[in-house]
Short mmCIF file of C-alpha atoms and ligand atoms in Angstrom, two decimals:
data_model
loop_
_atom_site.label_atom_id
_atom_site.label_comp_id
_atom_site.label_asym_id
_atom_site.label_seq_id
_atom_site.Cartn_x
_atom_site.Cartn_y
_atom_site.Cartn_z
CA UNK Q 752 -11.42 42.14 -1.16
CA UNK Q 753 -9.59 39.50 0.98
CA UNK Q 754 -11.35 36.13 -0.04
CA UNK Q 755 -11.50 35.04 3.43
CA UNK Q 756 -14.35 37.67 3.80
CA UNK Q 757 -16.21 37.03 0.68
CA UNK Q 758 -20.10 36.30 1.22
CA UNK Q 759 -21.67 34.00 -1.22
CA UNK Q 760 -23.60 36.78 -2.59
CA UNK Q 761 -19.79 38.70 -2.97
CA UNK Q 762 -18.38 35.48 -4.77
CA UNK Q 763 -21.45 35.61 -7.40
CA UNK Q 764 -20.71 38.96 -7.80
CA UNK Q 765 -16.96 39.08 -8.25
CA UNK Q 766 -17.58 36.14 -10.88
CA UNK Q 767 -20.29 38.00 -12.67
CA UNK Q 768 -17.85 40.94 -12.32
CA UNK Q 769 -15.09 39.16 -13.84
CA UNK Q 770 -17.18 37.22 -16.43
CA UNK Q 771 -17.89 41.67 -17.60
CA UNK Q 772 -14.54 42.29 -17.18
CA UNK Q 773 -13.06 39.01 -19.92
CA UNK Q 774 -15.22 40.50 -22.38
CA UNK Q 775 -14.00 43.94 -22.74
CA UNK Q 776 -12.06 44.07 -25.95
CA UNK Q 777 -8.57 44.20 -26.36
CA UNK Q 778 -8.83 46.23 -28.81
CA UNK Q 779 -10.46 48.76 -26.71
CA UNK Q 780 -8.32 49.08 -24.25
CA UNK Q 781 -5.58 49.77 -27.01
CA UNK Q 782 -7.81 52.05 -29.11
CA UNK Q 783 -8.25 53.86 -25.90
CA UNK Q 784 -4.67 54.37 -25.16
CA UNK Q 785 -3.73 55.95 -28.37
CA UNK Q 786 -6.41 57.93 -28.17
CA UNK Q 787 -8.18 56.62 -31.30
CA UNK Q 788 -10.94 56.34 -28.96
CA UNK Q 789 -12.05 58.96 -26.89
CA UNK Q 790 -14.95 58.27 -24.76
CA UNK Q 791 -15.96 54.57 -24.66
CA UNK Q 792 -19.83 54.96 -24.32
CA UNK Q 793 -20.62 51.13 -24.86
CA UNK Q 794 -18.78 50.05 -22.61
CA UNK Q 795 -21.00 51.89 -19.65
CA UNK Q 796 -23.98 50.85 -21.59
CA UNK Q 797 -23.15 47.48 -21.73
CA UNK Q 798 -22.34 47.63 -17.72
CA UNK Q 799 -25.74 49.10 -17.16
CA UNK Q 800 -27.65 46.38 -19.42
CA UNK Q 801 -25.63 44.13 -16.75
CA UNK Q 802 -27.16 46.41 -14.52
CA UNK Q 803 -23.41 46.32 -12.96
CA UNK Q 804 -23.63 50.30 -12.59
CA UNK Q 805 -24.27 52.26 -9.24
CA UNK Q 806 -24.65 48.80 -7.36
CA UNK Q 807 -25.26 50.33 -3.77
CA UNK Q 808 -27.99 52.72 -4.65
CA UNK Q 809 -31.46 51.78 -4.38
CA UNK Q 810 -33.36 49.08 -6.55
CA UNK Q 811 -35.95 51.27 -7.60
CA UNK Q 812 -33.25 53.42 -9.46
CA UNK Q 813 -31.36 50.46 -11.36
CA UNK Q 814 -29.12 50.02 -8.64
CA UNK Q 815 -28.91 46.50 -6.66
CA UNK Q 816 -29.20 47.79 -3.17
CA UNK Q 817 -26.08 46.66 -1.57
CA UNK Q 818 -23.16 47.58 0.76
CA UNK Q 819 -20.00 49.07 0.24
CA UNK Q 820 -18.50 46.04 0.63
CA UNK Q 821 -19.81 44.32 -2.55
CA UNK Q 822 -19.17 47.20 -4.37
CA UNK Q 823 -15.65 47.33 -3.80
CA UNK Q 824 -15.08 43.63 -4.70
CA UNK Q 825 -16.92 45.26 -8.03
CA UNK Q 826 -14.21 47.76 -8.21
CA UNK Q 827 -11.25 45.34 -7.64
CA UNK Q 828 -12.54 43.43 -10.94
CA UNK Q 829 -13.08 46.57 -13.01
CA UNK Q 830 -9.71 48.16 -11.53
CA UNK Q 831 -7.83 45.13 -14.14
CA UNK Q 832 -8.68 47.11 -16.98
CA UNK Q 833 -6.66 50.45 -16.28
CA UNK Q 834 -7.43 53.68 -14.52
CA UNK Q 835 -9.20 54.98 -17.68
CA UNK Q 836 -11.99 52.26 -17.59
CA UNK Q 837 -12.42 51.92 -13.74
CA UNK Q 838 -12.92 55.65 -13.28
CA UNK Q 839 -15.54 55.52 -16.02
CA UNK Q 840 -17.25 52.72 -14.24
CA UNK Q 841 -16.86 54.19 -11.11
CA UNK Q 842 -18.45 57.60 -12.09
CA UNK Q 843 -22.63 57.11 -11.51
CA UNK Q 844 -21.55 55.77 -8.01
CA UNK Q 845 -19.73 58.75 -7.45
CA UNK Q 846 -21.62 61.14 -8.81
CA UNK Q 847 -24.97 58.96 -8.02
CA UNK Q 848 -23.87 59.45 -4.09
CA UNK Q 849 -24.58 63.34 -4.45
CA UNK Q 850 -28.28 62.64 -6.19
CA UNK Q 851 -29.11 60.04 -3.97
CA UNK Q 852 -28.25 61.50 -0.54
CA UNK Q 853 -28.95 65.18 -1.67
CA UNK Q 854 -30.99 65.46 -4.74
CA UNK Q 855 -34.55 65.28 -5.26
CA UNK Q 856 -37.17 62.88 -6.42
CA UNK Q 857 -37.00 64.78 -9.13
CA UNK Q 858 -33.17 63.99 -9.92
CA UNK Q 859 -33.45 60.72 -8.76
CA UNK Q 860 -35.86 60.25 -12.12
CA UNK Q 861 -34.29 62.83 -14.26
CA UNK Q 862 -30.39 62.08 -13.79
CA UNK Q 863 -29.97 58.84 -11.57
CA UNK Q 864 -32.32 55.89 -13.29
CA UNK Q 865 -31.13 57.07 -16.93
CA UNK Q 866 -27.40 57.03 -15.36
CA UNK Q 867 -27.65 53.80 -14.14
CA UNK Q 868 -29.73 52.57 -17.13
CA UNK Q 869 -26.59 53.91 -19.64
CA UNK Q 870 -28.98 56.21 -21.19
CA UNK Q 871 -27.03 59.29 -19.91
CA UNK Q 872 -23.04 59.72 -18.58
CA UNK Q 873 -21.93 61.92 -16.01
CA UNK Q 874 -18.49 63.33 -15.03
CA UNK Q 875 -17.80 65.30 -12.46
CA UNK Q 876 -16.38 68.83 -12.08
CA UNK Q 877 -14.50 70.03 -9.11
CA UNK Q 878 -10.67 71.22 -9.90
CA UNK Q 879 -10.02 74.01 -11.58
CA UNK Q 880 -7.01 75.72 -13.26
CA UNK Q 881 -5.79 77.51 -9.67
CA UNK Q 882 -5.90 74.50 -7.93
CA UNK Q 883 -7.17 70.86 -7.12
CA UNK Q 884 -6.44 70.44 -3.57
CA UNK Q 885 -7.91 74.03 -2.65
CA UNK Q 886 -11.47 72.64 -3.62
CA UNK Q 887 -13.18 75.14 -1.36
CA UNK Q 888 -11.29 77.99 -3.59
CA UNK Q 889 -13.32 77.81 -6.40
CA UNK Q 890 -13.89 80.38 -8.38
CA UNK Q 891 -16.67 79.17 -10.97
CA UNK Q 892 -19.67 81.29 -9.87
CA UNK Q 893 -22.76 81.28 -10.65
CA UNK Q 894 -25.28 83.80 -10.08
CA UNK Q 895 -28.90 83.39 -9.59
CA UNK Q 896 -31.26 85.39 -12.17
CA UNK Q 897 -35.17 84.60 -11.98
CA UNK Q 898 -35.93 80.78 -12.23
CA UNK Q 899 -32.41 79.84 -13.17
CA UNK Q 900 -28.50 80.40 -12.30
CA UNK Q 901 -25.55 81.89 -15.25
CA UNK Q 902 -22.73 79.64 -14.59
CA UNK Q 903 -19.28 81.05 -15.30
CA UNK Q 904 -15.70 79.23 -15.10
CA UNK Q 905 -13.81 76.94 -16.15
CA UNK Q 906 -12.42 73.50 -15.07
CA UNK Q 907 -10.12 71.03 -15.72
CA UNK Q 908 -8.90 67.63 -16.04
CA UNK Q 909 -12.64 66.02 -16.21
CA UNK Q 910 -12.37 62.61 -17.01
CA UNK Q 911 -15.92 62.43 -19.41
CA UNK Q 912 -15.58 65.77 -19.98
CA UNK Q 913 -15.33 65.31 -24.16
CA UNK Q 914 -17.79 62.44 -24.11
CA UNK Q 915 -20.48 63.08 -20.66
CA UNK Q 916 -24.03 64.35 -20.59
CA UNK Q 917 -24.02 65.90 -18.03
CA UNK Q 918 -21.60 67.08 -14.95
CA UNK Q 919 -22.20 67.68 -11.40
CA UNK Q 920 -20.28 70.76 -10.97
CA UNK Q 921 -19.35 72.67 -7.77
CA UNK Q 922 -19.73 77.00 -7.93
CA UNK Q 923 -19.49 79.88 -6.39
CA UNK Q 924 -23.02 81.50 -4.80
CA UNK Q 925 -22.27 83.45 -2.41
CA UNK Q 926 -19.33 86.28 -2.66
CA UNK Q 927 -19.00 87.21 1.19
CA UNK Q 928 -19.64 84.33 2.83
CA UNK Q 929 -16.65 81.99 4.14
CA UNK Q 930 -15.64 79.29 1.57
CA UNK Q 931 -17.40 76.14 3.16
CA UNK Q 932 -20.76 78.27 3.34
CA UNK Q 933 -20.39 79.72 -0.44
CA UNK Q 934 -20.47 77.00 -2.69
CA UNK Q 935 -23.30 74.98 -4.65
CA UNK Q 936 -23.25 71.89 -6.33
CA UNK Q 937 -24.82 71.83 -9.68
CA UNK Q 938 -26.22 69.57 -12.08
CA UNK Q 939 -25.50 70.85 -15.71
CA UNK Q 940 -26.48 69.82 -19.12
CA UNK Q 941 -23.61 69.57 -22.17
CA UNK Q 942 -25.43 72.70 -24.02
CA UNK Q 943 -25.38 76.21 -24.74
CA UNK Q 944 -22.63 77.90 -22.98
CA UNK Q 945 -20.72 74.71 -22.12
CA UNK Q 946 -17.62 73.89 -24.03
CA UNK Q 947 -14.88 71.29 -23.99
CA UNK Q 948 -11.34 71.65 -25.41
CA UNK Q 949 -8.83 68.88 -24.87
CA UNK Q 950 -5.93 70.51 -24.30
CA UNK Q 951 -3.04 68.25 -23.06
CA UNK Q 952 -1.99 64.71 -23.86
CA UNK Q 953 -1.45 62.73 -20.75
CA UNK Q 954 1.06 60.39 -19.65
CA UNK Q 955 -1.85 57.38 -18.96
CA UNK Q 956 -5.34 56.98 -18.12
CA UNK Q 957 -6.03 57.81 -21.80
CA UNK Q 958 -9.76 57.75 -23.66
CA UNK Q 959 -11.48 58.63 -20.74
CA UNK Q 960 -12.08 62.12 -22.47
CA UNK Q 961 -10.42 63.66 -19.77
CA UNK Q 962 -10.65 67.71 -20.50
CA UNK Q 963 -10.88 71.25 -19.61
CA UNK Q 964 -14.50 72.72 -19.46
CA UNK Q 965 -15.54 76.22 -20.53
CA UNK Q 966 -18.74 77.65 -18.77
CA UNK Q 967 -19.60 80.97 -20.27
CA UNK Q 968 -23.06 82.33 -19.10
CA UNK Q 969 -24.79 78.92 -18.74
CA UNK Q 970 -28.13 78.82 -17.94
CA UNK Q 971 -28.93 76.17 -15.14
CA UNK Q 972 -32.37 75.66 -13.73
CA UNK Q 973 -33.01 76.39 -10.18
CA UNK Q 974 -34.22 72.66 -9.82
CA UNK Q 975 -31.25 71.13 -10.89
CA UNK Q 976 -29.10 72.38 -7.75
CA UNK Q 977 -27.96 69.16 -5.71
CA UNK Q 978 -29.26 69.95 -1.96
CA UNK Q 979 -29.19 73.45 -0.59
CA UNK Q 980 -27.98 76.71 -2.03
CA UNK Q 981 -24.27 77.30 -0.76
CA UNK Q 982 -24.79 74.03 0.84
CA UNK Q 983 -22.08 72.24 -1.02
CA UNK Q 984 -19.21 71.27 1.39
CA UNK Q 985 -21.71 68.55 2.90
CA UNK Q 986 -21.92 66.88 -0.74
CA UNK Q 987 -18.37 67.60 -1.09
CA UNK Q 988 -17.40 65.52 2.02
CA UNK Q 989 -20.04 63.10 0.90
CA UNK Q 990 -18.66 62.33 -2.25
CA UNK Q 991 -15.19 61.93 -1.12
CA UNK Q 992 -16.25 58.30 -0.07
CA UNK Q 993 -17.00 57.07 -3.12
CA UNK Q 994 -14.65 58.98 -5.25
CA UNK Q 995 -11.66 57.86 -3.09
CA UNK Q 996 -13.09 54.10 -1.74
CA UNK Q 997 -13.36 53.36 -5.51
CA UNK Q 998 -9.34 54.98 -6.50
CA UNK Q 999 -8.34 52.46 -3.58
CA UNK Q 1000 -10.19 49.19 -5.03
CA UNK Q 1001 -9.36 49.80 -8.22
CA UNK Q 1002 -5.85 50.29 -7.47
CA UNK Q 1003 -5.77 46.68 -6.25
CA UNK Q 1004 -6.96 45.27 -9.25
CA UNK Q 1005 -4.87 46.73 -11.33
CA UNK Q 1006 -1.89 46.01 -9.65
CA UNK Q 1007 -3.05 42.45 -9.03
CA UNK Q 1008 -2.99 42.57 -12.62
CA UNK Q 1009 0.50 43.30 -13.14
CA UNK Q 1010 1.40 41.21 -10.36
CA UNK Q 1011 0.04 37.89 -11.76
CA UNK Q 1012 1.50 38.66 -15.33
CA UNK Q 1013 5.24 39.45 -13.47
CA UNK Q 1014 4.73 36.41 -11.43
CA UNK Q 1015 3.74 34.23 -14.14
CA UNK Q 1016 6.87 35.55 -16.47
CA UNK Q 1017 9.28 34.80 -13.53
CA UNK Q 1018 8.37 31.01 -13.06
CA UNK Q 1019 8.87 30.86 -16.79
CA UNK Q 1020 11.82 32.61 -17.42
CA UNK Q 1021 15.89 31.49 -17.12
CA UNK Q 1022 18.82 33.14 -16.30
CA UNK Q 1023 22.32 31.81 -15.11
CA UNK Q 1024 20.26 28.29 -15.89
CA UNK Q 1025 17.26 28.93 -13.49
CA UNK Q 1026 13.50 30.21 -13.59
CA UNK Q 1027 14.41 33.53 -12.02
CA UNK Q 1028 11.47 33.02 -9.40
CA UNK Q 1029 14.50 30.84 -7.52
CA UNK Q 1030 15.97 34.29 -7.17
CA UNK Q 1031 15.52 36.08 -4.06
CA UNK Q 1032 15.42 39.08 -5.02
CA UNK Q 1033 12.97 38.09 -7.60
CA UNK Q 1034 10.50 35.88 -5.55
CA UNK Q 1035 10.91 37.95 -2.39
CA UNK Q 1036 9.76 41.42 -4.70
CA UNK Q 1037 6.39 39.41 -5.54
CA UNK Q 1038 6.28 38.50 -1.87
CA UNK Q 1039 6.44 41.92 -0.33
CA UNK Q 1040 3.72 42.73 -3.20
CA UNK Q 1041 1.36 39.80 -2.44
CA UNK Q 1042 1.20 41.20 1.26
CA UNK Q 1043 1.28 45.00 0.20
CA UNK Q 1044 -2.00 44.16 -1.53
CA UNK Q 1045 -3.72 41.94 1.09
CA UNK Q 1046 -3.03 44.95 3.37
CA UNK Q 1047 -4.41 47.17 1.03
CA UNK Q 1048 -7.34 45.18 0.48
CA UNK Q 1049 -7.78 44.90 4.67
CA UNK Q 1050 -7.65 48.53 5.01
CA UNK Q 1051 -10.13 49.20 1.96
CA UNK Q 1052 -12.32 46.69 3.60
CA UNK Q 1053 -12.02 47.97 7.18
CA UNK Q 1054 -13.17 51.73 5.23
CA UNK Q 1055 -16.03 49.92 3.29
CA UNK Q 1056 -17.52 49.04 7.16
CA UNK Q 1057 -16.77 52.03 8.12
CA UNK Q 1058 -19.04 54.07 5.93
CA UNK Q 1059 -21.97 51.96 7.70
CA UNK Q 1060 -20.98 53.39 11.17
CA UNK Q 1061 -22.22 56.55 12.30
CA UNK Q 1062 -18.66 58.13 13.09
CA UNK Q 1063 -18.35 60.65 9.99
CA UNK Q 1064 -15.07 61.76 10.90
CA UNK Q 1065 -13.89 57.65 11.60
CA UNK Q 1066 -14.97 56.94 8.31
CA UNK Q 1067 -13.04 60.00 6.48
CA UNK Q 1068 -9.71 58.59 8.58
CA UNK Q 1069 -9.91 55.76 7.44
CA UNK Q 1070 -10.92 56.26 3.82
CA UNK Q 1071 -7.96 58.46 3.20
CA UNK Q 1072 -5.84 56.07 4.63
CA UNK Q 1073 -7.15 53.23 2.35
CA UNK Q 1074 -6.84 55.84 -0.31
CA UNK Q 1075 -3.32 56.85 -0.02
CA UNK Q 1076 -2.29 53.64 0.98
CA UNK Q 1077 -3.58 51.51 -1.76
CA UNK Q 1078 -2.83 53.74 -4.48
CA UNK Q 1079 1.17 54.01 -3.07
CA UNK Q 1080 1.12 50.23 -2.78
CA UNK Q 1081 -0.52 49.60 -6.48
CA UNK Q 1082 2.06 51.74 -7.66
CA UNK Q 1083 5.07 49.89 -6.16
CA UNK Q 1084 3.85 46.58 -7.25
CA UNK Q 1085 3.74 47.28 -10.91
CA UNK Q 1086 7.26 48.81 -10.45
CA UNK Q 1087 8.74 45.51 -8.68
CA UNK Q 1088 6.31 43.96 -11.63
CA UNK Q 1089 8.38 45.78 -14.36
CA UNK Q 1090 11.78 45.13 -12.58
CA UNK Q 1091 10.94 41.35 -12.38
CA UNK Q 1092 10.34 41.79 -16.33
CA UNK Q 1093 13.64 43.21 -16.93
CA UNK Q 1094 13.72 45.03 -20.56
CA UNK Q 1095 10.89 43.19 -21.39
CA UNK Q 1096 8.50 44.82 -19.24
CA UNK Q 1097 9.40 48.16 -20.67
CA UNK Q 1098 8.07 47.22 -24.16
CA UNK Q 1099 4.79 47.15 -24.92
CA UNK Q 1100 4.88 43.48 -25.57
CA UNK Q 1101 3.94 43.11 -22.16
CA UNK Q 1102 1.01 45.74 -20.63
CA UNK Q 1103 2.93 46.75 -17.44
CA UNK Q 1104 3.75 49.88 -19.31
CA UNK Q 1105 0.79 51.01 -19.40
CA UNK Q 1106 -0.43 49.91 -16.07
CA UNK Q 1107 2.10 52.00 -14.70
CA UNK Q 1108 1.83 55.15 -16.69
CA UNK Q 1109 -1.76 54.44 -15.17
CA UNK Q 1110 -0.62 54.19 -11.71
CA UNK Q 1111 1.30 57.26 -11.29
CA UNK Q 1112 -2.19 59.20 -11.98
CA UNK Q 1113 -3.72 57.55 -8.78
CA UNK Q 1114 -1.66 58.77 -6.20
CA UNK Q 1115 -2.73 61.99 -7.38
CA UNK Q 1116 -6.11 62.47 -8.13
CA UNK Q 1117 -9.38 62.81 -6.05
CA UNK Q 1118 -7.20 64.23 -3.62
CA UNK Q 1119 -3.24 63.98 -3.31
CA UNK Q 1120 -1.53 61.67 -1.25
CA UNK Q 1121 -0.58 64.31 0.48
CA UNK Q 1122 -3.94 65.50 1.35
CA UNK Q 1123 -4.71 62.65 2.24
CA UNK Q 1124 -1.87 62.85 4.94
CA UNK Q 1125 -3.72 66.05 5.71
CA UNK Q 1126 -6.74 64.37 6.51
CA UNK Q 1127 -5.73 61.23 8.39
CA UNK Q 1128 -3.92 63.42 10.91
CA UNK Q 1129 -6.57 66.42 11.33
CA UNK Q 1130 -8.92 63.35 12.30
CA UNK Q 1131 -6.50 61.66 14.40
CA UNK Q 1132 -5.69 64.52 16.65
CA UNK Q 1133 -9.13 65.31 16.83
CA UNK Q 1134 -9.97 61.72 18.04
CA UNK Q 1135 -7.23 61.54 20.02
CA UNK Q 1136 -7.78 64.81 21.75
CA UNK Q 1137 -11.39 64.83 21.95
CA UNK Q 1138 -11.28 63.98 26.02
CA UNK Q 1139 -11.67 60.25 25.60
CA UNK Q 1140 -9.42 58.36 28.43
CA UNK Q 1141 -6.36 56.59 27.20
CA UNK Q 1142 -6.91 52.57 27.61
CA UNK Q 1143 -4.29 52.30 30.12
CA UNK Q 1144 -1.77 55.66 31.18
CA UNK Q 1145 1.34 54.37 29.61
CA UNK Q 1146 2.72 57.48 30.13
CA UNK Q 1147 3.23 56.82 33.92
CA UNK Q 1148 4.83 53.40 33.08
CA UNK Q 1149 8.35 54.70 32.31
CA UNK Q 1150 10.98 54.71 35.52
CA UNK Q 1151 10.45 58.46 36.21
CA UNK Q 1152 7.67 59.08 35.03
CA UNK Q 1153 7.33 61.41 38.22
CA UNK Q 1154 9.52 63.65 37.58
CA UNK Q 1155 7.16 66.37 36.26
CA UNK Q 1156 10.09 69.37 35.80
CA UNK Q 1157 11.50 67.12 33.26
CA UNK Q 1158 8.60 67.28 31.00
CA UNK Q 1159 8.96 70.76 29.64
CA UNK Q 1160 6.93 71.77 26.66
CA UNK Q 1161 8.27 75.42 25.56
C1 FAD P 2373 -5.86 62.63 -15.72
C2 FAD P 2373 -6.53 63.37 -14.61
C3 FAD P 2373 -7.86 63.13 -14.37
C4 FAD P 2373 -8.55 63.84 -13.39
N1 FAD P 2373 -9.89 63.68 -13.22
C5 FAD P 2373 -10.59 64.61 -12.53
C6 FAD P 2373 -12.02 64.67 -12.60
O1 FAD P 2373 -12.67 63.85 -13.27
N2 FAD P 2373 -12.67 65.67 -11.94
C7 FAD P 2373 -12.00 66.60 -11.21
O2 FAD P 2373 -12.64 67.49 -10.66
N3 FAD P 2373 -10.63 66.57 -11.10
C8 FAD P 2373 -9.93 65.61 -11.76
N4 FAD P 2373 -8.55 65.57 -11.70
C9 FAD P 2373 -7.86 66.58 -10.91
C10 FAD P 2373 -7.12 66.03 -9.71
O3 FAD P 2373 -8.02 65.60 -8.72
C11 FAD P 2373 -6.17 67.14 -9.25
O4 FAD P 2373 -5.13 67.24 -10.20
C12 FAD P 2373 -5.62 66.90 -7.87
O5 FAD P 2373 -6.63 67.04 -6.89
C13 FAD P 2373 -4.48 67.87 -7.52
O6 FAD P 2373 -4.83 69.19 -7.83
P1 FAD P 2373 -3.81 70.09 -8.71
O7 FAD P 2373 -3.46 69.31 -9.91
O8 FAD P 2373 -4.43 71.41 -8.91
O9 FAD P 2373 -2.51 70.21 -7.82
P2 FAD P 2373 -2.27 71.26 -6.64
O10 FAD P 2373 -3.48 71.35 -5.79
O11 FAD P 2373 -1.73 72.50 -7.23
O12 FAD P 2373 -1.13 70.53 -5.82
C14 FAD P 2373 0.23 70.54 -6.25
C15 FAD P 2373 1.09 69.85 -5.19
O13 FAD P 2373 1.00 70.54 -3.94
C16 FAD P 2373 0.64 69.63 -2.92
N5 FAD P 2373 -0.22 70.30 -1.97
C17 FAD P 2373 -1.23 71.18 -2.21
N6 FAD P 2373 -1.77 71.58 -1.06
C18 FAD P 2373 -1.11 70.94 -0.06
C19 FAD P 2373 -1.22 70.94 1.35
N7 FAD P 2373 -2.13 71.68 1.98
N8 FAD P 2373 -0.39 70.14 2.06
C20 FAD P 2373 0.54 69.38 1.43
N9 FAD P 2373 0.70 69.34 0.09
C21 FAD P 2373 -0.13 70.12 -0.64
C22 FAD P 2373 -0.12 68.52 -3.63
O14 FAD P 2373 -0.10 67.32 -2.87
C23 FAD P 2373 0.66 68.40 -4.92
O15 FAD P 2373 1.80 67.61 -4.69
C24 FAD P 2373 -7.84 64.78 -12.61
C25 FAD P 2373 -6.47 64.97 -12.82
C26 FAD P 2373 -5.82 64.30 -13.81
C27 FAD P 2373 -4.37 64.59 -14.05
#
């Protein structure tokens, strides 16, 4: 977050955030990258001994009780370590948004305190092999039968899936009825019936566990369904908050990241007998970064208030903007970062490499960039058409504004 709009209480934070953050181990980070490690469990239960997990939801469930806009100055910090780590981190808020808005006391006890304790993971389920962006196609059913629903379907690219307890996972219930009125969200157990396979390397955002699930006649009890039955596009919408508010933060922090190691290099480095910060087209790339990020960090902010207001569809504008627009700008900063490295920045003596085979994964998960786009302009028609006067009819202020025969629409 800008530091201009820190709190006192956001400062202590960021510092105890960053204090977490200097301790991770280097060694995990590259363990994680070649895949020697696969799902770093001690790393979320050394966040939740910190009690650093799930920091907006309630006290009485582990959480710290505060706004979306400390969290996202917790997400900034976390963001440094790569994709992998910060999605990880960011999971029981995302997933913890769905059981604290929509599940019951009972999953509040069951799933959210030992979440937020780091006695049990979570991942979450929602794309499938047909299709990401077409969430309300899903074709996972699950059928109910007695006290309990069979699960059946498969999906894929779950970061946890190899390493998670349990998944929140969005199904089928009702054949006939239209899409948004058909689905259920679902809390289910690794067990009988469920079954991971890793099944594709990836470019970056490696040792999260990300993989493809298999549900084949999974037995799910009635109790653990998240809100009502074929009530799931409210959650959906819900969790979209979270799930893209935290791919924005921690997009800024990772690309501050780069940033600072770039900068650093150039006021170091010589060519033609200068530090190649004198350069303009060196100095001026880490300019237009420096401001690409502030902006990003305004517009994550100005979402982070948002969610507060009562204006649902406000709030979804403006998250998808700070979504798509963060992500797009992280990923242009570590590419000026790597061509202010020169060859260097290609190796892996330096980790802008791998902060950028990171950052091409953000501008397309938890929704494209490009559904994003969707979003931002179904919302701003909708606003703009919803009957609400203009602030002043600029329309009449051109010369001929009169001539109404001119203005022909078909
Ligand atoms: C490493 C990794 C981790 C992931 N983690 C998770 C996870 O933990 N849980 C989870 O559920 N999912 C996860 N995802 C899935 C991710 O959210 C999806 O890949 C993403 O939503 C896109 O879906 P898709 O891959 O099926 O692409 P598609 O939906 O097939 O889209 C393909 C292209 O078409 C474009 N497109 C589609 N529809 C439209 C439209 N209406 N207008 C304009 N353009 C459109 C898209 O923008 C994209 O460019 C992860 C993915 C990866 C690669």
């Amino acid at each position: 977050m800008l530091d201009s709009l820190l709190t006192a209480e956001q400062r202590a934070l960021q510092a105890e955030m960053r204090a977490f953050v200097r301790e991770v181990p280097r060694q995990l980070l590259l363990d994680m990258d070649a895949e020697r490690i696969r799902y770093p469990r001690e790393f979320l239960e050394k966040a939740a001994r910190q009690r650093l997990l799930g920091l907006r939801f309630p006290e009485r469930f582990g959480g710290r009780g505060l706004p979306w806009q400390s969290e996202i100055v917790a997400l900034e910090e976390v963001g440094v370590l790569g994709t992998s780590l910060a999605c990880l981190y960011s999971l029981p808020s995302i997933v913890g948004e769905a059981i604290t808005v929509f599940g019951t006391e009972a999953q509040k006890e069951k799933y959210l305190r030992p979440t937020l304790a780091g006695k049990l993971t979570c991942a979450e389920a929602l794309t499938e092999p047909r299709g990401g962006s077409d969430f309300f196609g899903t074709t996972t059913q699950a059928r109910r039968d007695g006290d309990a629903y069979v699960l059946n379907g498969q999906k894929r690219f779950v970061v946890g899936a190899e390493g998670a307890d349990y998944f929140l996972v969005y199904a089928r219930t009702n054949a006939e009825a239209p899409s948004h009125k058909a689905l259920s969200a679902f809390l289910v157990e690794r067990g009988p019936g469920v079954e991971v396979q890793h099944v594709y390397g990836l470019m970056g955002t490696r040792g999260g566990g990300t993989g493809r699930i298999y549900f084949r006649d999974v037995r799910v009890p009635a109790e653990n369904v998240v809100g009502r039955e074929n009530g799931a596009a409210e959650i959906f919408y819900r969790m979209m908050v979270p799930e893209r508010l935290s791919s924005a933060a921690g997009a800024i922090g990772m690309a501050r990241a780069a940033l600072e190691v770039a900068a650093r290099y150039s006021n170091q480095r010589k060519a033609f007998g200068q530090v190649i910060r004198s350069f303009e087209g060196v100095s001026f790339q880490v300019a237009d970064s420096v401001t690409k990020l502030d902006a990003a960090r305004g517009l994550v902010y100005a979402a982070a208030r948002a969610t507060e207001g009562d204006d649902a569809n406000r709030t979804r504008r403006l998250v998808s903007e700070a979504k798509k627009f963060a992500t797009q700008a992280a990923w242009e900063v570590i590419n000026h970062a790597m061509q202010i490295m020169g060859g260097i920045g290609y190796t892996n003596v330096y980790p802008i490499e791998r902060l950028l085979r990171d950052a091409r994964l953000i501008m397309i998960w938890t929704g494209t960039n490009e559904v994003m786009d969707l979003v931002i302009q179904h919302e701003y028609y909708k606003e703009l058409l919803s009957g609400q006067p203009a602030a002043r009819d600029v329309e009449a202020d051109a010369a001929e504004a009169d001539k109404t025969e001119e203005k022909v629409f078909e």
